[in-house]
């Protein structure tokens, strides 16, 4: 095997995707002109519904798929056409793809074996890695004799043993049950910090993405909808798609009734319309159709006739459709807007101080500043 | 398991479950074997008449004969040669079908194509080698025309070579099918994971594909070995009577009404085959192949 990286050993794991496209049939682009920069040592999550192209991007970075167009640059070097080994990436496969006929130790040492390392060297390295993922007592077992969480650790160790500069994880937690998922999530983050390398993680679970990632990339139909810090993407979604996909937001649409300086008024079922601060959005003009987002936990519910809390100008008369107890908050579903879901997350204590029942008429309101215009 | 209030009834159900198999196995397998076993201990009057009794004379005769060893060596030679060639061809055909034919429909089509030779009878398939391998056959004529040889090659037909060719032709499918089966079950992601780890094609073959096809190879080996060792017809036809096998010897015995010796040879061969098969099963666990 040729050693291309000798002498120019480069440990930088920053990634740049420039105009990356992928088409399998020559007609439709599964990945459609993706541009993205991922910093060295970042934890990046790609998130989107199935078929949005996130796994294809991952596989292109890993070298298991070639882009139809565009460049993939890792550590300053265009890696398109290079084998995974030459890219110094490693992939952790969905459902792990552990070699069923090899023990844990042999699985983990596999990459070193095919690189021609001597048996003693590679087994020593594998044992060190096994210790790191806390599997010492399972080293001689076959994958089928391990639990899901243990298998995941073997997969992680197998991928990490070659000291890659980028580790690619394809839905690493989807095969686990809920409780284990939360636990393994932390373990992934711990490993990432310990190894100090770039992790790219594909998932369709919003909670997983925002819990782990430094950089969340929301995708739809082969395009990046929004990329940014977890909190940015969650609290300041760029458009209706991101707001709805990330959740936690109510999205309302309406026509601009009047524009008053730094804010505008959206015509809605509310008696006086909805006042929305312009914020970062470029100017709107009267008659434009605009989407806005209001966080579900920013919505306050007031019984009709009572005063609105300070700072609230909007009042939307609504009826309670359903109530779900969620523990530290109560999810109240309302018929506030005709076509869209409208939900308020009421803190548990507030709710039970004066509980509503299904069918109650309430006024939904929020502090004017918390309404967010969407693109 | 719950204690059954009527154990006799659950017993009956159990017997009903196995009865179809028993109904097939007892008359068609167990009974003939017992008949052969009994006959091997009987004495004979030399004209086909059997005297019930218990004598080991037939076994002594078979085991003392130098011919027996020679026949076993000849049979084992055919078996090993056939096994090697069917294994190599079968493995690579299966490998190609599973890993290189992307289109599944095409793979199934090609797979069915492998069975085309079986649409005609065994005899026709063997006879069809004659115009190809014979003294005036296509191969000899082509070689003569090209000037490679000046005398037709006699070794092509009615020789050990012809026997092995006919066996390989007949039995490769028995290797392809089980190996294809176990290879098709290898998750393609494993291959990708191996590539990701830096494995070459050869590494993947050596470390992933071969070990994971072991049960298929074992199953194919059992088929091929037991068919070749239990055959006499191919040897007889393709060697032109020049070679013999274990079975052809006791076929001759039957022809001259030496039933007890024939039976003793048959029992001996069965024991040898049982030993070989259990050796194979000991090295490779084929249970996963059968249960899954």
PDB file of C-alpha atoms in Angstrom, chain A residues 70-185:
ATOM      1  CA  UNK A  70     -17.439  19.835  -5.873  1.00  0.00           C
ATOM      2  CA  UNK A  71     -14.507  19.516  -3.531  1.00  0.00           C
ATOM      3  CA  UNK A  72     -14.047  17.935  -0.149  1.00  0.00           C
ATOM      4  CA  UNK A  73     -11.061  19.398   1.669  1.00  0.00           C
ATOM      5  CA  UNK A  74      -9.725  17.864   4.861  1.00  0.00           C
ATOM      6  CA  UNK A  75      -6.861  19.629   6.607  1.00  0.00           C
ATOM      7  CA  UNK A  76      -6.247  21.759   3.549  1.00  0.00           C
ATOM      8  CA  UNK A  77      -6.013  18.809   1.162  1.00  0.00           C
ATOM      9  CA  UNK A  78      -8.596  17.937  -1.463  1.00  0.00           C
ATOM     10  CA  UNK A  79      -9.400  14.322  -0.703  1.00  0.00           C
ATOM     11  CA  UNK A  80     -11.795  13.514  -3.548  1.00  0.00           C
ATOM     12  CA  UNK A  81     -10.702  10.228  -5.089  1.00  0.00           C
ATOM     13  CA  UNK A  82      -8.543   9.177  -2.137  1.00  0.00           C
ATOM     14  CA  UNK A  83      -9.164   5.957  -0.229  1.00  0.00           C
ATOM     15  CA  UNK A  84     -10.440   6.238   3.368  1.00  0.00           C
ATOM     16  CA  UNK A  85      -7.013   5.266   4.696  1.00  0.00           C
ATOM     17  CA  UNK A  86      -5.350   8.073   2.791  1.00  0.00           C
ATOM     18  CA  UNK A  87      -7.931  10.544   4.043  1.00  0.00           C
ATOM     19  CA  UNK A  88      -7.280   9.415   7.598  1.00  0.00           C
ATOM     20  CA  UNK A  89     -10.959   9.281   8.318  1.00  0.00           C
ATOM     21  CA  UNK A  90     -12.722   6.442  10.053  1.00  0.00           C
ATOM     22  CA  UNK A  91     -16.340   5.571   9.960  1.00  0.00           C
ATOM     23  CA  UNK A  92     -18.621   4.068  12.523  1.00  0.00           C
ATOM     24  CA  UNK A  93     -21.413   2.364  10.656  1.00  0.00           C
ATOM     25  CA  UNK A  94     -25.078   2.339  11.388  1.00  0.00           C
ATOM     26  CA  UNK A  95     -25.778  -0.865  13.313  1.00  0.00           C
ATOM     27  CA  UNK A  96     -21.987  -1.000  13.695  1.00  0.00           C
ATOM     28  CA  UNK A  97     -20.992  -3.593  11.049  1.00  0.00           C
ATOM     29  CA  UNK A  98     -18.813  -5.459  13.530  1.00  0.00           C
ATOM     30  CA  UNK A  99     -17.120  -8.531  12.097  1.00  0.00           C
ATOM     31  CA  UNK A 100     -19.240 -11.314  13.590  1.00  0.00           C
ATOM     32  CA  UNK A 101     -16.549 -13.991  13.388  1.00  0.00           C
ATOM     33  CA  UNK A 102     -13.895 -11.949  15.201  1.00  0.00           C
ATOM     34  CA  UNK A 103     -13.624 -11.279  18.912  1.00  0.00           C
ATOM     35  CA  UNK A 104     -13.845  -7.799  20.355  1.00  0.00           C
ATOM     36  CA  UNK A 105     -10.060  -7.568  20.474  1.00  0.00           C
ATOM     37  CA  UNK A 106      -9.660  -8.800  16.893  1.00  0.00           C
ATOM     38  CA  UNK A 107     -12.347  -6.438  15.688  1.00  0.00           C
ATOM     39  CA  UNK A 108     -10.611  -3.489  17.264  1.00  0.00           C
ATOM     40  CA  UNK A 109      -7.185  -4.587  16.012  1.00  0.00           C
ATOM     41  CA  UNK A 110      -8.468  -5.234  12.490  1.00  0.00           C
ATOM     42  CA  UNK A 111      -7.319  -1.946  10.964  1.00  0.00           C
ATOM     43  CA  UNK A 112      -3.842  -2.422  12.448  1.00  0.00           C
ATOM     44  CA  UNK A 113      -3.744  -5.981  11.151  1.00  0.00           C
ATOM     45  CA  UNK A 114      -4.400  -4.969   7.567  1.00  0.00           C
ATOM     46  CA  UNK A 115      -1.834  -2.217   7.957  1.00  0.00           C
ATOM     47  CA  UNK A 116       0.713  -4.934   8.596  1.00  0.00           C
ATOM     48  CA  UNK A 117       1.405  -4.267  12.272  1.00  0.00           C
ATOM     49  CA  UNK A 118       2.940  -7.144  14.176  1.00  0.00           C
ATOM     50  CA  UNK A 119       0.635  -9.230  16.307  1.00  0.00           C
ATOM     51  CA  UNK A 120       2.080  -8.146  19.653  1.00  0.00           C
ATOM     52  CA  UNK A 121       1.999  -4.451  18.713  1.00  0.00           C
ATOM     53  CA  UNK A 122      -1.524  -4.490  17.448  1.00  0.00           C
ATOM     54  CA  UNK A 123      -2.898  -6.502  20.338  1.00  0.00           C
ATOM     55  CA  UNK A 124      -1.233  -4.150  22.791  1.00  0.00           C
ATOM     56  CA  UNK A 125      -2.747  -1.152  21.027  1.00  0.00           C
ATOM     57  CA  UNK A 126      -6.126  -2.865  20.912  1.00  0.00           C
ATOM     58  CA  UNK A 127      -5.998  -3.652  24.619  1.00  0.00           C
ATOM     59  CA  UNK A 128      -5.228  -0.030  25.426  1.00  0.00           C
ATOM     60  CA  UNK A 129      -8.209   1.043  23.360  1.00  0.00           C
ATOM     61  CA  UNK A 130     -10.408  -1.636  24.937  1.00  0.00           C
ATOM     62  CA  UNK A 131      -9.545  -0.197  28.320  1.00  0.00           C
ATOM     63  CA  UNK A 132     -10.429   3.268  27.115  1.00  0.00           C
ATOM     64  CA  UNK A 133     -13.922   2.140  26.178  1.00  0.00           C
ATOM     65  CA  UNK A 134     -14.183  -0.003  29.334  1.00  0.00           C
ATOM     66  CA  UNK A 135     -14.596  -3.381  27.679  1.00  0.00           C
ATOM     67  CA  UNK A 136     -11.600  -5.189  29.176  1.00  0.00           C
ATOM     68  CA  UNK A 137     -13.625  -8.073  30.544  1.00  0.00           C
ATOM     69  CA  UNK A 138     -15.338  -8.604  27.180  1.00  0.00           C
ATOM     70  CA  UNK A 139     -12.208  -8.600  25.029  1.00  0.00           C
ATOM     71  CA  UNK A 140     -12.489 -12.249  24.027  1.00  0.00           C
ATOM     72  CA  UNK A 141     -16.176 -12.285  23.287  1.00  0.00           C
ATOM     73  CA  UNK A 142     -17.819 -12.268  19.897  1.00  0.00           C
ATOM     74  CA  UNK A 143     -19.980  -9.266  18.976  1.00  0.00           C
ATOM     75  CA  UNK A 144     -23.162 -11.346  19.176  1.00  0.00           C
ATOM     76  CA  UNK A 145     -22.436 -11.953  22.870  1.00  0.00           C
ATOM     77  CA  UNK A 146     -22.487  -8.229  23.683  1.00  0.00           C
ATOM     78  CA  UNK A 147     -25.314  -5.824  24.469  1.00  0.00           C
ATOM     79  CA  UNK A 148     -26.155  -2.991  22.099  1.00  0.00           C
ATOM     80  CA  UNK A 149     -24.267  -0.438  24.153  1.00  0.00           C
ATOM     81  CA  UNK A 150     -21.178  -2.623  24.321  1.00  0.00           C
ATOM     82  CA  UNK A 151     -21.307  -3.233  20.590  1.00  0.00           C
ATOM     83  CA  UNK A 152     -21.450   0.484  20.056  1.00  0.00           C
ATOM     84  CA  UNK A 153     -18.322   0.932  22.141  1.00  0.00           C
ATOM     85  CA  UNK A 154     -16.534  -1.750  20.143  1.00  0.00           C
ATOM     86  CA  UNK A 155     -17.503   0.043  16.944  1.00  0.00           C
ATOM     87  CA  UNK A 156     -16.235   3.321  18.350  1.00  0.00           C
ATOM     88  CA  UNK A 157     -12.968   1.750  19.473  1.00  0.00           C
ATOM     89  CA  UNK A 158     -12.500   0.016  16.140  1.00  0.00           C
ATOM     90  CA  UNK A 159     -12.926   3.300  14.316  1.00  0.00           C
ATOM     91  CA  UNK A 160     -10.716   5.285  16.700  1.00  0.00           C
ATOM     92  CA  UNK A 161      -7.758   2.905  16.833  1.00  0.00           C
ATOM     93  CA  UNK A 162      -6.116   4.234  13.684  1.00  0.00           C
ATOM     94  CA  UNK A 163      -5.983   7.741  15.190  1.00  0.00           C
ATOM     95  CA  UNK A 164      -8.061   9.247  12.419  1.00  0.00           C
ATOM     96  CA  UNK A 165      -8.322  13.004  12.130  1.00  0.00           C
ATOM     97  CA  UNK A 166     -12.040  12.764  11.429  1.00  0.00           C
ATOM     98  CA  UNK A 167     -14.467  10.246  12.864  1.00  0.00           C
ATOM     99  CA  UNK A 168     -17.711   9.794  10.966  1.00  0.00           C
ATOM    100  CA  UNK A 169     -20.714   8.351  12.771  1.00  0.00           C
ATOM    101  CA  UNK A 170     -23.751   7.184  10.845  1.00  0.00           C
ATOM    102  CA  UNK A 171     -26.751   7.258  13.187  1.00  0.00           C
ATOM    103  CA  UNK A 172     -24.630   5.781  15.960  1.00  0.00           C
ATOM    104  CA  UNK A 173     -27.380   5.710  18.558  1.00  0.00           C
ATOM    105  CA  UNK A 174     -30.365   4.620  16.522  1.00  0.00           C
ATOM    106  CA  UNK A 175     -29.975   0.931  17.383  1.00  0.00           C
ATOM    107  CA  UNK A 176     -30.174   1.583  21.127  1.00  0.00           C
ATOM    108  CA  UNK A 177     -33.136   1.991  23.405  1.00  0.00           C
ATOM    109  CA  UNK A 178     -33.998   5.349  24.846  1.00  0.00           C
ATOM    110  CA  UNK A 179     -32.192   5.128  28.178  1.00  0.00           C
ATOM    111  CA  UNK A 180     -29.012   3.736  26.707  1.00  0.00           C
ATOM    112  CA  UNK A 181     -29.106   6.349  24.002  1.00  0.00           C
ATOM    113  CA  UNK A 182     -28.829   9.166  26.495  1.00  0.00           C
ATOM    114  CA  UNK A 183     -26.003   7.380  28.273  1.00  0.00           C
ATOM    115  CA  UNK A 184     -24.052   6.574  25.108  1.00  0.00           C
ATOM    116  CA  UNK A 185     -24.584  10.123  23.917  1.00  0.00           C
TER     117      UNK A 185
END
